[in-house]
CSV table of C-alpha atoms in Angstrom, one decimal:
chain,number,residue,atom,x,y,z
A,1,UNK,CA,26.4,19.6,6.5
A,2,UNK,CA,27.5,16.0,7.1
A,3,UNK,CA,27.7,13.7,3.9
A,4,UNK,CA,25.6,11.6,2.6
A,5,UNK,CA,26.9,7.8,2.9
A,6,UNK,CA,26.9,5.7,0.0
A,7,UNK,CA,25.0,3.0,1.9
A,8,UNK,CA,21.1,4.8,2.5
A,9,UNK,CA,21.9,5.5,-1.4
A,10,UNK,CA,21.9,2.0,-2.4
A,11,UNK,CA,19.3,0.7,-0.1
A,12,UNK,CA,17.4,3.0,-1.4
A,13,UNK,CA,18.6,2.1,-5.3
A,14,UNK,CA,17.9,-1.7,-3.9
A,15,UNK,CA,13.9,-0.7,-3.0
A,16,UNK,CA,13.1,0.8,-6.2
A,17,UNK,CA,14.7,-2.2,-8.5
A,18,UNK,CA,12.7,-4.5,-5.8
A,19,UNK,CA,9.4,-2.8,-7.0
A,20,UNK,CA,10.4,-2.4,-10.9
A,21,UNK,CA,11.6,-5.8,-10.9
A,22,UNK,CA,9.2,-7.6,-9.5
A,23,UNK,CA,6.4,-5.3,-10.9
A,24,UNK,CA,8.0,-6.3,-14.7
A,25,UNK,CA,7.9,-10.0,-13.6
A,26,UNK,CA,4.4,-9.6,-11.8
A,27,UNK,CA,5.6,-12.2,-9.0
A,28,UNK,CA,8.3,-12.6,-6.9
A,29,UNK,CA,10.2,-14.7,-9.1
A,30,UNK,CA,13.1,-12.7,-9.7
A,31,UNK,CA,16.5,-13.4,-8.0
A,32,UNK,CA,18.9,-10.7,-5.6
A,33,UNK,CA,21.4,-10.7,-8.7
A,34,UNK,CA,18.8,-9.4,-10.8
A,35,UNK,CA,17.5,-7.1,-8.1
A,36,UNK,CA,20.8,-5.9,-7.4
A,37,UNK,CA,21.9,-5.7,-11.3
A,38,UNK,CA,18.6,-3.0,-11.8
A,39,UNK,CA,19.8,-0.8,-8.9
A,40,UNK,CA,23.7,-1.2,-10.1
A,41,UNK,CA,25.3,-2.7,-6.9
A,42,UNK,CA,26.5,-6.2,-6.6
A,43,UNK,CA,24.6,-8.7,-4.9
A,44,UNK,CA,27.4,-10.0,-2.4
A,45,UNK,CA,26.7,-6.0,-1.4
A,46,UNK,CA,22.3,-6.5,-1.6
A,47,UNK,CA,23.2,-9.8,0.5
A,48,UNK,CA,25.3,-7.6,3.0
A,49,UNK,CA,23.0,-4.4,3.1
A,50,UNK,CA,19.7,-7.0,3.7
A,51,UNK,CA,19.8,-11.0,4.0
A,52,UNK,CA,17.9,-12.5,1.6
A,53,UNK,CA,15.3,-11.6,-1.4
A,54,UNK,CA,12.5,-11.9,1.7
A,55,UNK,CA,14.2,-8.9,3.5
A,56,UNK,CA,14.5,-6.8,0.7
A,57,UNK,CA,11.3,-7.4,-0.4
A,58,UNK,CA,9.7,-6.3,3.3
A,59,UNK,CA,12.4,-3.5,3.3
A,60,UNK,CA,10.2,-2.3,-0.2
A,61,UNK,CA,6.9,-2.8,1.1
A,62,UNK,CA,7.7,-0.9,4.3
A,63,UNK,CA,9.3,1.7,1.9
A,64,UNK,CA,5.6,1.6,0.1
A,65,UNK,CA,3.9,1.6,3.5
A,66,UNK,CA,6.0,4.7,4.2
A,67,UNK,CA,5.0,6.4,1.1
A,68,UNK,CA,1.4,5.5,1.6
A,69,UNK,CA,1.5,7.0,5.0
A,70,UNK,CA,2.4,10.5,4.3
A,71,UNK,CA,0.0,10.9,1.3
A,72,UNK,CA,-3.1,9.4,4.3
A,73,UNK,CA,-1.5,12.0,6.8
A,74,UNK,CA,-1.2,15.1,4.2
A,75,UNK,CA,-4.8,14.5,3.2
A,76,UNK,CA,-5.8,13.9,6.8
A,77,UNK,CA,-4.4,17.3,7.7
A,78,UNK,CA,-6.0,19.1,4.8
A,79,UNK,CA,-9.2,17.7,5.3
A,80,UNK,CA,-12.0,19.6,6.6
A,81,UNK,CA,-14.9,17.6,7.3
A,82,UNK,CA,-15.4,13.9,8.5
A,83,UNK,CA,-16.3,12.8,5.1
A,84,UNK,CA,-12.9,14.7,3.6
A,85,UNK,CA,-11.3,12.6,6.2
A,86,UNK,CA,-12.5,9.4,4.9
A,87,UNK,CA,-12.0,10.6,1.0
A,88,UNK,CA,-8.2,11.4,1.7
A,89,UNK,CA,-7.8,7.8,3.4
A,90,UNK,CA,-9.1,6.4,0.2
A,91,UNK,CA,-7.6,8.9,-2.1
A,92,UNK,CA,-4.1,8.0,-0.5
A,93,UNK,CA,-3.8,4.8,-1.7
A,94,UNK,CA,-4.7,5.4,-4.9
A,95,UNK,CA,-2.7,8.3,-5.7
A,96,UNK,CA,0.4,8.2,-8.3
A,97,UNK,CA,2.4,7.1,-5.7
A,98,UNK,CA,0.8,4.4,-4.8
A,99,UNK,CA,-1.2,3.3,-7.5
A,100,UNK,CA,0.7,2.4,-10.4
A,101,UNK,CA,1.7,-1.3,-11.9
A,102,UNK,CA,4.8,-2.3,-10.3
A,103,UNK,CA,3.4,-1.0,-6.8
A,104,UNK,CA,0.2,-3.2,-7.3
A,105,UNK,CA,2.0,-6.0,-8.1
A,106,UNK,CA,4.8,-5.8,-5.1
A,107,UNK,CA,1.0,-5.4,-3.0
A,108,UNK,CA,-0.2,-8.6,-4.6
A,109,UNK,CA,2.8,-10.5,-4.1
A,110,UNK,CA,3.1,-8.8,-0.2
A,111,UNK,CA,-0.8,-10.6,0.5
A,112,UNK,CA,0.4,-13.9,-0.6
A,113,UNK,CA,3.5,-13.9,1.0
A,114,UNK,CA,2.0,-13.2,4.4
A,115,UNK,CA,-0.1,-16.4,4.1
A,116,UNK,CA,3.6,-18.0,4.7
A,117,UNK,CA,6.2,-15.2,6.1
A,118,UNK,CA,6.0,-14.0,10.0
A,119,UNK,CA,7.3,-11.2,9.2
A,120,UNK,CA,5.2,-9.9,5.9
A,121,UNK,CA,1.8,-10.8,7.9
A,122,UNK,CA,3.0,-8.7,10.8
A,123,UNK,CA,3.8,-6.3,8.7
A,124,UNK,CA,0.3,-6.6,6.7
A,125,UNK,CA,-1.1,-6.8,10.0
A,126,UNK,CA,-0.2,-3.2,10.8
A,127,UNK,CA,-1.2,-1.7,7.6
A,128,UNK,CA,-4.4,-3.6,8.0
A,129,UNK,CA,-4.7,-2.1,11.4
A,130,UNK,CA,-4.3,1.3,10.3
A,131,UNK,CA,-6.7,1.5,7.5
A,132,UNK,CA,-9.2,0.2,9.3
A,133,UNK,CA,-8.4,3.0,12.5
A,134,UNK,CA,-8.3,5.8,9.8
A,135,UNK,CA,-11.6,4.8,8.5
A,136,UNK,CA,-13.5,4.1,12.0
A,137,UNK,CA,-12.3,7.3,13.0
A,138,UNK,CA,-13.4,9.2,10.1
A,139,UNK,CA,-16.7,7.4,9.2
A,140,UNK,CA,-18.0,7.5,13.4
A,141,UNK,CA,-19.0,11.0,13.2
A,142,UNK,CA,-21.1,9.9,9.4
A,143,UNK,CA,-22.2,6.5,10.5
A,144,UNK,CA,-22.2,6.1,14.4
A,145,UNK,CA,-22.3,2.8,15.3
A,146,UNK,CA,-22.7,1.2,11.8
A,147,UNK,CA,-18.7,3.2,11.1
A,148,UNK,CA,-16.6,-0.2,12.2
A,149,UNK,CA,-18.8,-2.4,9.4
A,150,UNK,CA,-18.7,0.3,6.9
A,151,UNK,CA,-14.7,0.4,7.8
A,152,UNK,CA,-14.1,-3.2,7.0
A,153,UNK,CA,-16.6,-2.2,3.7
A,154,UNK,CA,-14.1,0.1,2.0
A,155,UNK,CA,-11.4,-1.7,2.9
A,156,UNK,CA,-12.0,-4.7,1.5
A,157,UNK,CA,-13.6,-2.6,-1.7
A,158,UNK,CA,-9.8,-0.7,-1.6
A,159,UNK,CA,-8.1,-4.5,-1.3
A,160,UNK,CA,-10.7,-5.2,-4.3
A,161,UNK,CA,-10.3,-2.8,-6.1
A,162,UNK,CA,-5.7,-3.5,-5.9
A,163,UNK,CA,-6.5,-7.1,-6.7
A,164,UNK,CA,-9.1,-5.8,-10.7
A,165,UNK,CA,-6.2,-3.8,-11.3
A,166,UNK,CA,-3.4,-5.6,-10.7
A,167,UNK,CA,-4.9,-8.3,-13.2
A,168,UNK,CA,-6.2,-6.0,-15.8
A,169,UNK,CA,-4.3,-5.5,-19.1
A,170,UNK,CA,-5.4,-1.9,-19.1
A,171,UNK,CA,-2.3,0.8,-16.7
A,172,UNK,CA,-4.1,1.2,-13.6
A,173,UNK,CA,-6.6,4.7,-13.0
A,174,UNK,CA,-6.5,5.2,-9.5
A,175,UNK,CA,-8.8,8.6,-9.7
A,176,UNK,CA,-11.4,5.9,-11.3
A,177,UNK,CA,-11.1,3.6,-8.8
A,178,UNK,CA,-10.9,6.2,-5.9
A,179,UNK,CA,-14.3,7.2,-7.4
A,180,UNK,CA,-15.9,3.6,-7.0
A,181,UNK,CA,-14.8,3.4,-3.4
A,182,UNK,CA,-16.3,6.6,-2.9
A,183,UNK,CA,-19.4,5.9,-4.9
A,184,UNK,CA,-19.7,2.5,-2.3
A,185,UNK,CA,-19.5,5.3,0.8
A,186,UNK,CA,-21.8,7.5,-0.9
A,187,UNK,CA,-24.3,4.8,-0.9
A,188,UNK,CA,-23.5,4.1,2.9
A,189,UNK,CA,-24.2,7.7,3.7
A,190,UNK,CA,-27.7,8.0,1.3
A,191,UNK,CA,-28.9,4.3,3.3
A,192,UNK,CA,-28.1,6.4,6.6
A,193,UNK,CA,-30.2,9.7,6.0
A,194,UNK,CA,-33.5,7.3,4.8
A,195,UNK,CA,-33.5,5.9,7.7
């Protein structure tokens, strides 16, 4: 078996102490050195391993984004019916993983660094992307034609929903909030069928 490098070790050491620290600071305030002090690596090696604080930031989003996406595609293959689809979409990003206070925060910080980085807006462009995909595809078969507006619906109650949290004093409850998207499609679905 070949060995393990040291390198994908502290990148990945680098990622987490991204997320911790800037979800302790709640912005991106916080400097490489202090970054690289939390994963135990110098910063002349964070600085060699990824540029700047930017590039380790993206390199912890898309670690995020990667996270995110294998808890959408387990529930995606688990699910049985359109509407399973659409709860394990929604379920995904608020899961453990994915849900917790450091993790909203690096989100927060992600959306307003897009307003200014080429790189984070391409990148939020893609996540974006898709959500929406995962939802259209799972809410056509519920909603027809009314699926691409009830997409953009949850997302935005998801984005919502990241941006309550993230300011609340209270650790964040992602089955609670899971719930309230849901409630939202519930509705959706209830409007359809009186029609």
């Amino acid at each position: 078996m070949p060995k393990l490098g040291m390198e994908p070790i502290r990148r990945a050491a680098l990622v987490k102490a991204t997320i911790a620290e800037i979800g302790a600071r709640g912005s991106l305030d916080v400097t490489v050195a202090q970054i690289a002090k939390a994963a135990g690596v110098s910063s002349g090696l964070a600085h060699h391993y990824f540029g700047g604080k930017e590039d380790i930031f993206l390199a912890a989003m898309r670690h995020t984004l990667t996270v995110y996406g294998a808890g959408v595609r387990a529930g995606l293959a688990a699910a049985g019916t359109p509407r399973d689809r659409v709860e394990a979409v929604v379920k995904a990003g608020f899961s453990p993983e994915n849900f917790r206070a450091e993790v909203i925060a690096a989100w927060l910080n992600f959306y307003v660094l897009a307003k200014t980085s080429l790189p984070a807006r391409r990148l939020l462009i893609v996540y974006q992307s898709r959500l929406r995909s995962n939802l259209r595809h799972a809410l056509r078969p519920l909603l027809g034609p009314r699926a691409a507006a009830a997409a953009e619906r949850v997302a935005a109650q998801i984005d919502g929903l990241y941006l309550r949290e993230g300011l609340a004093a209270r650790d964040p409850d992602g089955a609670r909030a899971a719930a309230e998207v849901l409630a939202g499609l519930d509705l959706e679905l209830q409007a359809k069928a009186a029609r």
